[in-house]
Amino acid sequence: MRRLSGWRGDVLAALGALLVAAVLVLGLGSNGLVDFIIRFGIFGLLVLSLNLLIGTAGLVSFGHAAFFGSGAYAFGLLMQSGGWSVPAAILAALLWSALLALAIGALCVRLSEIYFAFLTLAFQMLIHSMVISWVSLTGGDQGLMGGVPKPPFLGIELARPTHLALFAAACLAVSAVLLRQVIRSPFGVALRMLRDNPQRAAFLGLSVFRYRLGAFVIAGTFAGLSGVLMSLYVSGAFPTFLYWTTSGEALFMIMLGGIGTFLGPLLGAATFLFISDRITAFTEHHGLFFGAVLLLLVLGLRKGMLDWAVEAWRSRRERHKA
Amino acid sequence: MDLGELAACMGSLPCVITQVSAGLTIGLLLFLVASGLTLIFGVLGLVNFAHGTLYMLGAYFALSAYELTESFLVATLAGTLGVAVFGLLMERTLFRRIYGADVLMQLLVCYAVILIMDDVVKIVWGGDFLKMDMPETFRRPPLLIGGGIVPLFYLVLFGITLAVALLLALGMSRTRFGRTVRAAAVNPAMVASLGVNTSFVFAAVFAVGSGLAGLAGALSAPIRSVVPGAGVSILIESFIVTVIGGMGSIGGALAAALLIGLTRSFGSIGFPLFTEGLMFLMMAAILLVKPSGLAGKHLA
């Protein structure tokens, strides 16, 4: 009964957030805001999927952008080939990302901690190199040029920024509800147990391998969706999507917001994008200022913002009780 | 892809010698960076993602020192010692706070350092490609060994790097300080309770590791372009070397660095676009078969 009400609460919250986004996009409609909402949809989805691995399953992946990039390339290539509608191409791109995650995950999830991180990084960079060297298919280091066609479907014209912003926000909202369900389900509980005490879980007869692989595939699939949105946003696909810096940025967003709460990564993504935009607006020395802000936040709080806030609030409540 | 050309090169001795000398140069520079990285990881437990930045600074320090004095010796010393001091300052102010923190925290702090230093370098030296002039002494026609072309500077570089590698290995195994460092890597609390100032030991190790990266940067300045962001590509390759060789092993780092160097130089003939891919393929293969790397997890 409680799980049902939790589920309903999530849907209501997601609908509320979507409504706010719709009012912002349609009501104010400033270009900067629409642009921000699209990017927030993309990176919000990427960090939520990555935090299923990091926060819930305790698997620190350095190669999550492999699935982001593969989703973008698969979608872009299908749309350029003609004859695919947008929803069909999205489904195919998600399936492709899931299969890739299944293959890579089957090799990676056997390793633990830092070795898992390095192996995921190695596979991501391997895919990056393949995309660079397979010029005839992918366009090499130029990326997928010539634009991605976006034929309208069900009255949705993704070529228009406002439609794309609402579509990205809707994808994020639906995915957030689904991912929250995954985390709350017995499967999610098992993942947390594997994170905290893998030996005990193995004694109880849980297959460490299967649960971790399951989480890896789910995370990879949602990262693929985020890549599809990126491909729609920039109307192409570029090798940087698959480069380690993209995985790095997702990790920083998560660290900034906090790994211990569901919404932490989203706060991190919004903060990262916002600070990054602000700094670009007033100085060309983006790295200098952005790095300094990062250092202050990280060394000041020693943890993500939302994790810090939750902890501060809890300890304050304890003190009031005492 | 041009595997035919690679096969043709493998069939001719001059081509093989030229490529091997180029590969050894790449490999030995990589070894200097990776040995510092692996030393810092082995002793301090810190994955120093900002290690490439130290390499880049070494190159810039050497460049400026050479412009002032026209002396290769001064330039090399400036790169090495300057970066060692810089590393020491970073350790005391920043990295000291994140020993034992989880790897994500270390990653974030290092990333901030990379962003800041890349911009600082751009402000001080400008964003253009720079190159240090080849020192007068080494400006001679390249040597012909067995028909292969080997620039004189490469031999100087081999000599310096191998001497440093030997010094490092002997220093770690034979000196009292080396023994203390190895003990502190295994059990810092015990070493501290025996009256050793481990905080000092850690700082010294960080400075030595930084100095090695600075030396590599200084030696690379006459043969590679010096540019902000140069640290990132060397960082990635050093990571491959460290993982293949085994995190914490200096001997393993040497073997892996030479392997990667030769892969790079021969790969540039046969499959220039996929050289990086092949390096990551090797890294993945090692991790799958023997995650602890070629040499396991011991300090040389």
PDB file of N, CA, C and O in Angstrom, chain A residues 54 60 62 107 111 114-115 118-119 122-123 125-126 128-130 132-133 135 244 249 251-252 255 285-288 290-292 294-295 298-299 302, chain B residues 47 49 94 97-98 101 103-105 107-109 111-112 115-116 119-120 123 232 236 239 243 247 273-274 276-277 280-281 283-284 287-288 291-292 297:
ATOM      1  N   ILE A  54      26.076   4.474  -9.551  1.00  0.00           N
ATOM      2  CA  ILE A  54      26.970   4.965  -8.497  1.00  0.00           C
ATOM      3  C   ILE A  54      26.291   4.961  -7.133  1.00  0.00           C
ATOM      4  O   ILE A  54      26.780   4.361  -6.180  1.00  0.00           O
ATOM      5  N   VAL A  60      31.134   2.653  -9.582  1.00  0.00           N
ATOM      6  CA  VAL A  60      31.574   3.920 -10.148  1.00  0.00           C
ATOM      7  C   VAL A  60      32.062   3.689 -11.577  1.00  0.00           C
ATOM      8  O   VAL A  60      33.119   3.127 -11.794  1.00  0.00           O
ATOM      9  N   PHE A  62      33.377   5.045 -15.129  1.00  0.00           N
ATOM     10  CA  PHE A  62      34.003   6.180 -15.810  1.00  0.00           C
ATOM     11  C   PHE A  62      33.656   6.178 -17.289  1.00  0.00           C
ATOM     12  O   PHE A  62      34.149   6.996 -18.036  1.00  0.00           O
ATOM     13  N   LEU A 107      31.192  -8.012 -19.263  1.00  0.00           N
ATOM     14  CA  LEU A 107      32.631  -8.089 -19.030  1.00  0.00           C
ATOM     15  C   LEU A 107      33.060  -7.258 -17.818  1.00  0.00           C
ATOM     16  O   LEU A 107      33.989  -7.616 -17.100  1.00  0.00           O
ATOM     17  N   LEU A 111      34.451  -7.046 -12.225  1.00  0.00           N
ATOM     18  CA  LEU A 111      35.557  -6.367 -11.525  1.00  0.00           C
ATOM     19  C   LEU A 111      34.999  -5.439 -10.462  1.00  0.00           C
ATOM     20  O   LEU A 111      33.858  -5.020 -10.508  1.00  0.00           O
ATOM     21  N   ILE A 114      38.000   0.338  -8.379  1.00  0.00           N
ATOM     22  CA  ILE A 114      38.783   1.132  -9.324  1.00  0.00           C
ATOM     23  C   ILE A 114      38.988   0.380 -10.631  1.00  0.00           C
ATOM     24  O   ILE A 114      39.036   0.969 -11.702  1.00  0.00           O
ATOM     25  N   TYR A 115      39.059  -0.946 -10.579  1.00  0.00           N
ATOM     26  CA  TYR A 115      39.275  -1.708 -11.814  1.00  0.00           C
ATOM     27  C   TYR A 115      38.032  -1.696 -12.681  1.00  0.00           C
ATOM     28  O   TYR A 115      38.117  -1.651 -13.902  1.00  0.00           O
ATOM     29  N   PHE A 118      38.126   1.678 -14.405  1.00  0.00           N
ATOM     30  CA  PHE A 118      39.077   1.752 -15.512  1.00  0.00           C
ATOM     31  C   PHE A 118      38.632   0.915 -16.706  1.00  0.00           C
ATOM     32  O   PHE A 118      38.855   1.297 -17.856  1.00  0.00           O
ATOM     33  N   LEU A 119      38.008  -0.228 -16.447  1.00  0.00           N
ATOM     34  CA  LEU A 119      37.580  -1.062 -17.567  1.00  0.00           C
ATOM     35  C   LEU A 119      36.441  -0.392 -18.341  1.00  0.00           C
ATOM     36  O   LEU A 119      36.438  -0.399 -19.582  1.00  0.00           O
ATOM     37  N   ALA A 122      38.031   2.130 -20.439  1.00  0.00           N
ATOM     38  CA  ALA A 122      38.726   1.547 -21.591  1.00  0.00           C
ATOM     39  C   ALA A 122      37.740   1.216 -22.701  1.00  0.00           C
ATOM     40  O   ALA A 122      37.990   1.518 -23.871  1.00  0.00           O
ATOM     41  N   PHE A 123      36.596   0.635 -22.353  1.00  0.00           N
ATOM     42  CA  PHE A 123      35.609   0.291 -23.383  1.00  0.00           C
ATOM     43  C   PHE A 123      35.042   1.538 -24.045  1.00  0.00           C
ATOM     44  O   PHE A 123      34.847   1.581 -25.251  1.00  0.00           O
ATOM     45  N   MET A 125      36.536   4.414 -24.441  1.00  0.00           N
ATOM     46  CA  MET A 125      37.518   5.008 -25.335  1.00  0.00           C
ATOM     47  C   MET A 125      37.740   4.115 -26.558  1.00  0.00           C
ATOM     48  O   MET A 125      38.061   4.602 -27.637  1.00  0.00           O
ATOM     49  N   LEU A 126      37.545   2.819 -26.378  1.00  0.00           N
ATOM     50  CA  LEU A 126      37.645   1.898 -27.508  1.00  0.00           C
ATOM     51  C   LEU A 126      36.553   2.220 -28.527  1.00  0.00           C
ATOM     52  O   LEU A 126      36.805   2.308 -29.734  1.00  0.00           O
ATOM     53  N   HIS A 128      35.031   5.061 -28.784  1.00  0.00           N
ATOM     54  CA  HIS A 128      35.393   6.375 -29.316  1.00  0.00           C
ATOM     55  C   HIS A 128      36.364   6.218 -30.501  1.00  0.00           C
ATOM     56  O   HIS A 128      36.178   6.819 -31.559  1.00  0.00           O
ATOM     57  N   SER A 129      37.393   5.382 -30.310  1.00  0.00           N
ATOM     58  CA  SER A 129      38.372   5.177 -31.386  1.00  0.00           C
ATOM     59  C   SER A 129      37.736   4.529 -32.610  1.00  0.00           C
ATOM     60  O   SER A 129      38.066   4.859 -33.745  1.00  0.00           O
ATOM     61  N   MET A 130      36.798   3.597 -32.373  1.00  0.00           N
ATOM     62  CA  MET A 130      36.138   2.947 -33.498  1.00  0.00           C
ATOM     63  C   MET A 130      35.340   3.966 -34.300  1.00  0.00           C
ATOM     64  O   MET A 130      35.380   3.958 -35.536  1.00  0.00           O
ATOM     65  N   ILE A 132      35.905   7.150 -34.477  1.00  0.00           N
ATOM     66  CA  ILE A 132      36.852   8.030 -35.175  1.00  0.00           C
ATOM     67  C   ILE A 132      37.390   7.352 -36.432  1.00  0.00           C
ATOM     68  O   ILE A 132      37.558   7.983 -37.474  1.00  0.00           O
ATOM     69  N   SER A 133      37.678   6.042 -36.344  1.00  0.00           N
ATOM     70  CA  SER A 133      38.354   5.407 -37.486  1.00  0.00           C
ATOM     71  C   SER A 133      37.379   4.864 -38.530  1.00  0.00           C
ATOM     72  O   SER A 133      37.767   4.631 -39.662  1.00  0.00           O
ATOM     73  N   VAL A 135      35.341   6.080 -40.684  1.00  0.00           N
ATOM     74  CA  VAL A 135      34.937   7.358 -41.266  1.00  0.00           C
ATOM     75  C   VAL A 135      33.716   7.220 -42.174  1.00  0.00           C
ATOM     76  O   VAL A 135      32.825   8.070 -42.165  1.00  0.00           O
ATOM     77  N   TRP A 244      35.949  10.714 -22.871  1.00  0.00           N
ATOM     78  CA  TRP A 244      35.892  10.557 -21.418  1.00  0.00           C
ATOM     79  C   TRP A 244      35.444  11.825 -20.723  1.00  0.00           C
ATOM     80  O   TRP A 244      34.931  11.779 -19.602  1.00  0.00           O
ATOM     81  N   GLU A 249      32.045  14.940 -16.987  1.00  0.00           N
ATOM     82  CA  GLU A 249      31.087  15.987 -16.637  1.00  0.00           C
ATOM     83  C   GLU A 249      29.897  15.417 -15.882  1.00  0.00           C
ATOM     84  O   GLU A 249      29.438  16.002 -14.905  1.00  0.00           O
ATOM     85  N   LEU A 251      29.858  12.782 -14.026  1.00  0.00           N
ATOM     86  CA  LEU A 251      30.315  12.468 -12.668  1.00  0.00           C
ATOM     87  C   LEU A 251      30.364  13.727 -11.803  1.00  0.00           C
ATOM     88  O   LEU A 251      29.961  13.719 -10.637  1.00  0.00           O
ATOM     89  N   PHE A 252      30.845  14.836 -12.383  1.00  0.00           N
ATOM     90  CA  PHE A 252      30.955  16.069 -11.599  1.00  0.00           C
ATOM     91  C   PHE A 252      29.589  16.583 -11.207  1.00  0.00           C
ATOM     92  O   PHE A 252      29.378  17.039 -10.092  1.00  0.00           O
ATOM     93  N   MET A 255      28.464  14.457  -8.318  1.00  0.00           N
ATOM     94  CA  MET A 255      29.202  14.764  -7.101  1.00  0.00           C
ATOM     95  C   MET A 255      28.765  16.101  -6.525  1.00  0.00           C
ATOM     96  O   MET A 255      28.693  16.302  -5.326  1.00  0.00           O
ATOM     97  N   HIS A 285      37.897  33.279 -19.384  1.00  0.00           N
ATOM     98  CA  HIS A 285      38.664  32.326 -18.576  1.00  0.00           C
ATOM     99  C   HIS A 285      37.704  31.432 -17.802  1.00  0.00           C
ATOM    100  O   HIS A 285      37.646  31.460 -16.579  1.00  0.00           O
ATOM    101  N   HIS A 286      36.962  30.655 -18.567  1.00  0.00           N
ATOM    102  CA  HIS A 286      35.913  29.812 -18.015  1.00  0.00           C
ATOM    103  C   HIS A 286      36.470  28.820 -16.997  1.00  0.00           C
ATOM    104  O   HIS A 286      35.963  28.684 -15.895  1.00  0.00           O
ATOM    105  N   GLY A 287      37.563  28.142 -17.386  1.00  0.00           N
ATOM    106  CA  GLY A 287      38.117  27.087 -16.537  1.00  0.00           C
ATOM    107  C   GLY A 287      38.581  27.617 -15.193  1.00  0.00           C
ATOM    108  O   GLY A 287      38.363  26.992 -14.156  1.00  0.00           O
ATOM    109  N   LEU A 288      39.202  28.776 -15.204  1.00  0.00           N
ATOM    110  CA  LEU A 288      39.755  29.354 -13.981  1.00  0.00           C
ATOM    111  C   LEU A 288      38.655  29.559 -12.941  1.00  0.00           C
ATOM    112  O   LEU A 288      38.758  29.122 -11.794  1.00  0.00           O
ATOM    113  N   PHE A 290      35.398  28.478 -13.081  1.00  0.00           N
ATOM    114  CA  PHE A 290      34.605  27.288 -12.828  1.00  0.00           C
ATOM    115  C   PHE A 290      35.354  26.337 -11.891  1.00  0.00           C
ATOM    116  O   PHE A 290      34.786  25.796 -10.946  1.00  0.00           O
ATOM    117  N   GLY A 291      36.652  26.175 -12.150  1.00  0.00           N
ATOM    118  CA  GLY A 291      37.477  25.323 -11.294  1.00  0.00           C
ATOM    119  C   GLY A 291      37.490  25.833  -9.865  1.00  0.00           C
ATOM    120  O   GLY A 291      37.373  25.058  -8.911  1.00  0.00           O
ATOM    121  N   ALA A 292      37.609  27.147  -9.710  1.00  0.00           N
ATOM    122  CA  ALA A 292      37.662  27.716  -8.366  1.00  0.00           C
ATOM    123  C   ALA A 292      36.345  27.478  -7.627  1.00  0.00           C
ATOM    124  O   ALA A 292      36.331  27.105  -6.447  1.00  0.00           O
ATOM    125  N   LEU A 294      34.200  25.076  -8.201  1.00  0.00           N
ATOM    126  CA  LEU A 294      34.148  23.636  -7.899  1.00  0.00           C
ATOM    127  C   LEU A 294      34.946  23.307  -6.646  1.00  0.00           C
ATOM    128  O   LEU A 294      34.476  22.611  -5.748  1.00  0.00           O
ATOM    129  N   LEU A 295      36.189  23.843  -6.589  1.00  0.00           N
ATOM    130  CA  LEU A 295      37.068  23.553  -5.454  1.00  0.00           C
ATOM    131  C   LEU A 295      36.432  24.014  -4.152  1.00  0.00           C
ATOM    132  O   LEU A 295      36.419  23.293  -3.151  1.00  0.00           O
ATOM    133  N   VAL A 298      33.487  21.710  -3.282  1.00  0.00           N
ATOM    134  CA  VAL A 298      33.874  20.348  -2.896  1.00  0.00           C
ATOM    135  C   VAL A 298      34.591  20.342  -1.548  1.00  0.00           C
ATOM    136  O   VAL A 298      34.269  19.564  -0.651  1.00  0.00           O
ATOM    137  N   LEU A 299      35.581  21.241  -1.407  1.00  0.00           N
ATOM    138  CA  LEU A 299      36.350  21.227  -0.165  1.00  0.00           C
ATOM    139  C   LEU A 299      35.571  21.851   0.980  1.00  0.00           C
ATOM    140  O   LEU A 299      35.793  21.534   2.142  1.00  0.00           O
ATOM    141  N   ARG A 302      32.543  18.985   1.367  1.00  0.00           N
ATOM    142  CA  ARG A 302      33.074  17.620   1.436  1.00  0.00           C
ATOM    143  C   ARG A 302      32.093  16.585   0.905  1.00  0.00           C
ATOM    144  O   ARG A 302      32.328  15.402   1.013  1.00  0.00           O
TER     145      ARG A 302
ATOM    146  N   VAL B  47      44.705   8.824  -6.544  1.00  0.00           N
ATOM    147  CA  VAL B  47      44.734   8.735  -7.994  1.00  0.00           C
ATOM    148  C   VAL B  47      44.840  10.161  -8.510  1.00  0.00           C
ATOM    149  O   VAL B  47      43.860  10.897  -8.535  1.00  0.00           O
ATOM    150  N   PHE B  49      44.635  12.595 -10.879  1.00  0.00           N
ATOM    151  CA  PHE B  49      44.171  12.877 -12.227  1.00  0.00           C
ATOM    152  C   PHE B  49      44.799  14.158 -12.767  1.00  0.00           C
ATOM    153  O   PHE B  49      44.723  14.430 -13.954  1.00  0.00           O
ATOM    154  N   LEU B  94      46.270  21.320  -0.843  1.00  0.00           N
ATOM    155  CA  LEU B  94      45.047  20.762  -1.429  1.00  0.00           C
ATOM    156  C   LEU B  94      44.933  19.251  -1.258  1.00  0.00           C
ATOM    157  O   LEU B  94      44.024  18.748  -0.601  1.00  0.00           O
ATOM    158  N   ARG B  97      44.302  17.122   1.898  1.00  0.00           N
ATOM    159  CA  ARG B  97      42.952  17.049   2.474  1.00  0.00           C
ATOM    160  C   ARG B  97      42.146  15.882   1.933  1.00  0.00           C
ATOM    161  O   ARG B  97      41.101  15.557   2.492  1.00  0.00           O
ATOM    162  N   ILE B  98      42.569  15.299   0.807  1.00  0.00           N
ATOM    163  CA  ILE B  98      41.711  14.276   0.208  1.00  0.00           C
ATOM    164  C   ILE B  98      42.347  12.896   0.205  1.00  0.00           C
ATOM    165  O   ILE B  98      41.891  12.006  -0.498  1.00  0.00           O
ATOM    166  N   ALA B 101      40.008   9.912   0.846  1.00  0.00           N
ATOM    167  CA  ALA B 101      38.649  10.220   0.396  1.00  0.00           C
ATOM    168  C   ALA B 101      38.335   9.287  -0.774  1.00  0.00           C
ATOM    169  O   ALA B 101      39.242   8.697  -1.352  1.00  0.00           O
ATOM    170  N   VAL B 103      37.334   7.911  -4.499  1.00  0.00           N
ATOM    171  CA  VAL B 103      37.995   8.255  -5.748  1.00  0.00           C
ATOM    172  C   VAL B 103      37.251   9.365  -6.492  1.00  0.00           C
ATOM    173  O   VAL B 103      37.849  10.191  -7.174  1.00  0.00           O
ATOM    174  N   LEU B 104      35.934   9.441  -6.303  1.00  0.00           N
ATOM    175  CA  LEU B 104      35.156  10.492  -6.976  1.00  0.00           C
ATOM    176  C   LEU B 104      35.539  11.873  -6.474  1.00  0.00           C
ATOM    177  O   LEU B 104      35.637  12.825  -7.229  1.00  0.00           O
ATOM    178  N   MET B 105      35.738  11.958  -5.157  1.00  0.00           N
ATOM    179  CA  MET B 105      36.148  13.211  -4.540  1.00  0.00           C
ATOM    180  C   MET B 105      37.506  13.645  -5.102  1.00  0.00           C
ATOM    181  O   MET B 105      37.715  14.807  -5.459  1.00  0.00           O
ATOM    182  N   LEU B 107      38.783  12.765  -7.915  1.00  0.00           N
ATOM    183  CA  LEU B 107      38.579  13.110  -9.323  1.00  0.00           C
ATOM    184  C   LEU B 107      38.113  14.557  -9.459  1.00  0.00           C
ATOM    185  O   LEU B 107      38.609  15.316 -10.283  1.00  0.00           O
ATOM    186  N   LEU B 108      37.157  14.935  -8.625  1.00  0.00           N
ATOM    187  CA  LEU B 108      36.572  16.265  -8.726  1.00  0.00           C
ATOM    188  C   LEU B 108      37.605  17.347  -8.398  1.00  0.00           C
ATOM    189  O   LEU B 108      37.724  18.348  -9.109  1.00  0.00           O
ATOM    190  N   VAL B 109      38.379  17.146  -7.333  1.00  0.00           N
ATOM    191  CA  VAL B 109      39.400  18.126  -6.950  1.00  0.00           C
ATOM    192  C   VAL B 109      40.453  18.251  -8.052  1.00  0.00           C
ATOM    193  O   VAL B 109      40.843  19.349  -8.448  1.00  0.00           O
ATOM    194  N   TYR B 111      40.083  17.552 -11.202  1.00  0.00           N
ATOM    195  CA  TYR B 111      39.476  18.166 -12.381  1.00  0.00           C
ATOM    196  C   TYR B 111      39.491  19.687 -12.234  1.00  0.00           C
ATOM    197  O   TYR B 111      39.831  20.417 -13.169  1.00  0.00           O
ATOM    198  N   ALA B 112      39.146  20.165 -11.032  1.00  0.00           N
ATOM    199  CA  ALA B 112      39.162  21.605 -10.787  1.00  0.00           C
ATOM    200  C   ALA B 112      40.576  22.149 -10.991  1.00  0.00           C
ATOM    201  O   ALA B 112      40.767  23.203 -11.603  1.00  0.00           O
ATOM    202  N   LEU B 115      41.331  22.390 -14.743  1.00  0.00           N
ATOM    203  CA  LEU B 115      40.653  23.538 -15.358  1.00  0.00           C
ATOM    204  C   LEU B 115      41.372  24.829 -15.024  1.00  0.00           C
ATOM    205  O   LEU B 115      41.646  25.667 -15.886  1.00  0.00           O
ATOM    206  N   ILE B 116      41.710  24.993 -13.730  1.00  0.00           N
ATOM    207  CA  ILE B 116      42.336  26.236 -13.295  1.00  0.00           C
ATOM    208  C   ILE B 116      43.711  26.398 -13.948  1.00  0.00           C
ATOM    209  O   ILE B 116      44.030  27.445 -14.515  1.00  0.00           O
ATOM    210  N   ASP B 119      43.894  27.315 -17.655  1.00  0.00           N
ATOM    211  CA  ASP B 119      43.613  28.730 -17.895  1.00  0.00           C
ATOM    212  C   ASP B 119      44.770  29.611 -17.440  1.00  0.00           C
ATOM    213  O   ASP B 119      45.109  30.588 -18.096  1.00  0.00           O
ATOM    214  N   VAL B 120      45.364  29.267 -16.293  1.00  0.00           N
ATOM    215  CA  VAL B 120      46.494  30.057 -15.796  1.00  0.00           C
ATOM    216  C   VAL B 120      47.620  30.037 -16.836  1.00  0.00           C
ATOM    217  O   VAL B 120      48.217  31.063 -17.164  1.00  0.00           O
ATOM    218  N   ILE B 123      46.855  32.288 -19.621  1.00  0.00           N
ATOM    219  CA  ILE B 123      47.037  33.700 -19.297  1.00  0.00           C
ATOM    220  C   ILE B 123      48.523  34.068 -19.318  1.00  0.00           C
ATOM    221  O   ILE B 123      48.920  35.108 -19.826  1.00  0.00           O
ATOM    222  N   VAL B 232      46.418  16.589 -20.822  1.00  0.00           N
ATOM    223  CA  VAL B 232      45.308  15.645 -20.807  1.00  0.00           C
ATOM    224  C   VAL B 232      45.626  14.370 -21.589  1.00  0.00           C
ATOM    225  O   VAL B 232      45.386  13.260 -21.124  1.00  0.00           O
ATOM    226  N   ILE B 236      45.975  10.459 -20.042  1.00  0.00           N
ATOM    227  CA  ILE B 236      45.230   9.267 -20.452  1.00  0.00           C
ATOM    228  C   ILE B 236      46.198   8.123 -20.751  1.00  0.00           C
ATOM    229  O   ILE B 236      46.018   6.992 -20.303  1.00  0.00           O
ATOM    230  N   PHE B 239      47.697   6.677 -17.709  1.00  0.00           N
ATOM    231  CA  PHE B 239      46.758   5.801 -17.013  1.00  0.00           C
ATOM    232  C   PHE B 239      46.760   4.410 -17.621  1.00  0.00           C
ATOM    233  O   PHE B 239      46.750   3.410 -16.905  1.00  0.00           O
ATOM    234  N   VAL B 243      47.789   1.136 -15.507  1.00  0.00           N
ATOM    235  CA  VAL B 243      46.880  -0.002 -15.354  1.00  0.00           C
ATOM    236  C   VAL B 243      47.504  -1.269 -15.931  1.00  0.00           C
ATOM    237  O   VAL B 243      47.472  -2.327 -15.307  1.00  0.00           O
ATOM    238  N   MET B 247      48.948  -0.976 -10.886  1.00  0.00           N
ATOM    239  CA  MET B 247      48.953   0.255 -10.086  1.00  0.00           C
ATOM    240  C   MET B 247      49.951   0.101  -8.946  1.00  0.00           C
ATOM    241  O   MET B 247      49.853  -0.833  -8.164  1.00  0.00           O
ATOM    242  N   LEU B 273      44.497   5.985 -37.246  1.00  0.00           N
ATOM    243  CA  LEU B 273      43.268   6.410 -36.584  1.00  0.00           C
ATOM    244  C   LEU B 273      42.910   5.498 -35.414  1.00  0.00           C
ATOM    245  O   LEU B 273      42.169   5.877 -34.529  1.00  0.00           O
ATOM    246  N   PHE B 274      43.447   4.268 -35.439  1.00  0.00           N
ATOM    247  CA  PHE B 274      43.014   3.325 -34.415  1.00  0.00           C
ATOM    248  C   PHE B 274      44.112   3.010 -33.391  1.00  0.00           C
ATOM    249  O   PHE B 274      43.964   2.112 -32.568  1.00  0.00           O
ATOM    250  N   GLU B 276      45.034   4.704 -30.778  1.00  0.00           N
ATOM    251  CA  GLU B 276      44.504   4.884 -29.430  1.00  0.00           C
ATOM    252  C   GLU B 276      43.582   3.726 -29.073  1.00  0.00           C
ATOM    253  O   GLU B 276      43.630   3.199 -27.966  1.00  0.00           O
ATOM    254  N   GLY B 277      42.777   3.315 -30.038  1.00  0.00           N
ATOM    255  CA  GLY B 277      41.866   2.198 -29.814  1.00  0.00           C
ATOM    256  C   GLY B 277      42.614   0.936 -29.422  1.00  0.00           C
ATOM    257  O   GLY B 277      42.213   0.220 -28.505  1.00  0.00           O
ATOM    258  N   PHE B 280      43.698   1.092 -25.831  1.00  0.00           N
ATOM    259  CA  PHE B 280      42.608   0.805 -24.893  1.00  0.00           C
ATOM    260  C   PHE B 280      42.189  -0.666 -24.942  1.00  0.00           C
ATOM    261  O   PHE B 280      41.769  -1.227 -23.937  1.00  0.00           O
ATOM    262  N   LEU B 281      42.349  -1.259 -26.126  1.00  0.00           N
ATOM    263  CA  LEU B 281      42.048  -2.681 -26.249  1.00  0.00           C
ATOM    264  C   LEU B 281      43.001  -3.491 -25.361  1.00  0.00           C
ATOM    265  O   LEU B 281      42.588  -4.411 -24.645  1.00  0.00           O
ATOM    266  N   MET B 283      44.530  -2.357 -22.739  1.00  0.00           N
ATOM    267  CA  MET B 283      44.176  -2.074 -21.346  1.00  0.00           C
ATOM    268  C   MET B 283      42.993  -2.927 -20.909  1.00  0.00           C
ATOM    269  O   MET B 283      43.003  -3.525 -19.818  1.00  0.00           O
ATOM    270  N   ALA B 284      41.980  -3.016 -21.766  1.00  0.00           N
ATOM    271  CA  ALA B 284      40.801  -3.817 -21.436  1.00  0.00           C
ATOM    272  C   ALA B 284      41.183  -5.287 -21.282  1.00  0.00           C
ATOM    273  O   ALA B 284      40.747  -5.966 -20.348  1.00  0.00           O
ATOM    274  N   LEU B 287      42.951  -5.850 -17.997  1.00  0.00           N
ATOM    275  CA  LEU B 287      42.028  -5.753 -16.864  1.00  0.00           C
ATOM    276  C   LEU B 287      41.162  -7.005 -16.752  1.00  0.00           C
ATOM    277  O   LEU B 287      40.828  -7.447 -15.649  1.00  0.00           O
ATOM    278  N   LEU B 288      40.788  -7.568 -17.901  1.00  0.00           N
ATOM    279  CA  LEU B 288      39.924  -8.741 -17.875  1.00  0.00           C
ATOM    280  C   LEU B 288      40.683  -9.979 -17.418  1.00  0.00           C
ATOM    281  O   LEU B 288      40.167 -10.808 -16.676  1.00  0.00           O
ATOM    282  N   PRO B 291      43.490  -8.170 -13.466  1.00  0.00           N
ATOM    283  CA  PRO B 291      43.194  -6.779 -13.113  1.00  0.00           C
ATOM    284  C   PRO B 291      44.341  -6.082 -12.380  1.00  0.00           C
ATOM    285  O   PRO B 291      44.471  -4.879 -12.450  1.00  0.00           O
ATOM    286  N   SER B 292      45.174  -6.839 -11.677  1.00  0.00           N
ATOM    287  CA  SER B 292      46.235  -6.171 -10.929  1.00  0.00           C
ATOM    288  C   SER B 292      47.405  -5.784 -11.831  1.00  0.00           C
ATOM    289  O   SER B 292      48.404  -5.253 -11.367  1.00  0.00           O
ATOM    290  N   LYS B 297      50.713  -5.683  -7.415  1.00  0.00           N
ATOM    291  CA  LYS B 297      50.503  -4.453  -6.664  1.00  0.00           C
ATOM    292  C   LYS B 297      51.638  -4.156  -5.683  1.00  0.00           C
ATOM    293  O   LYS B 297      51.420  -3.751  -4.558  1.00  0.00           O
TER     294      LYS B 297
END
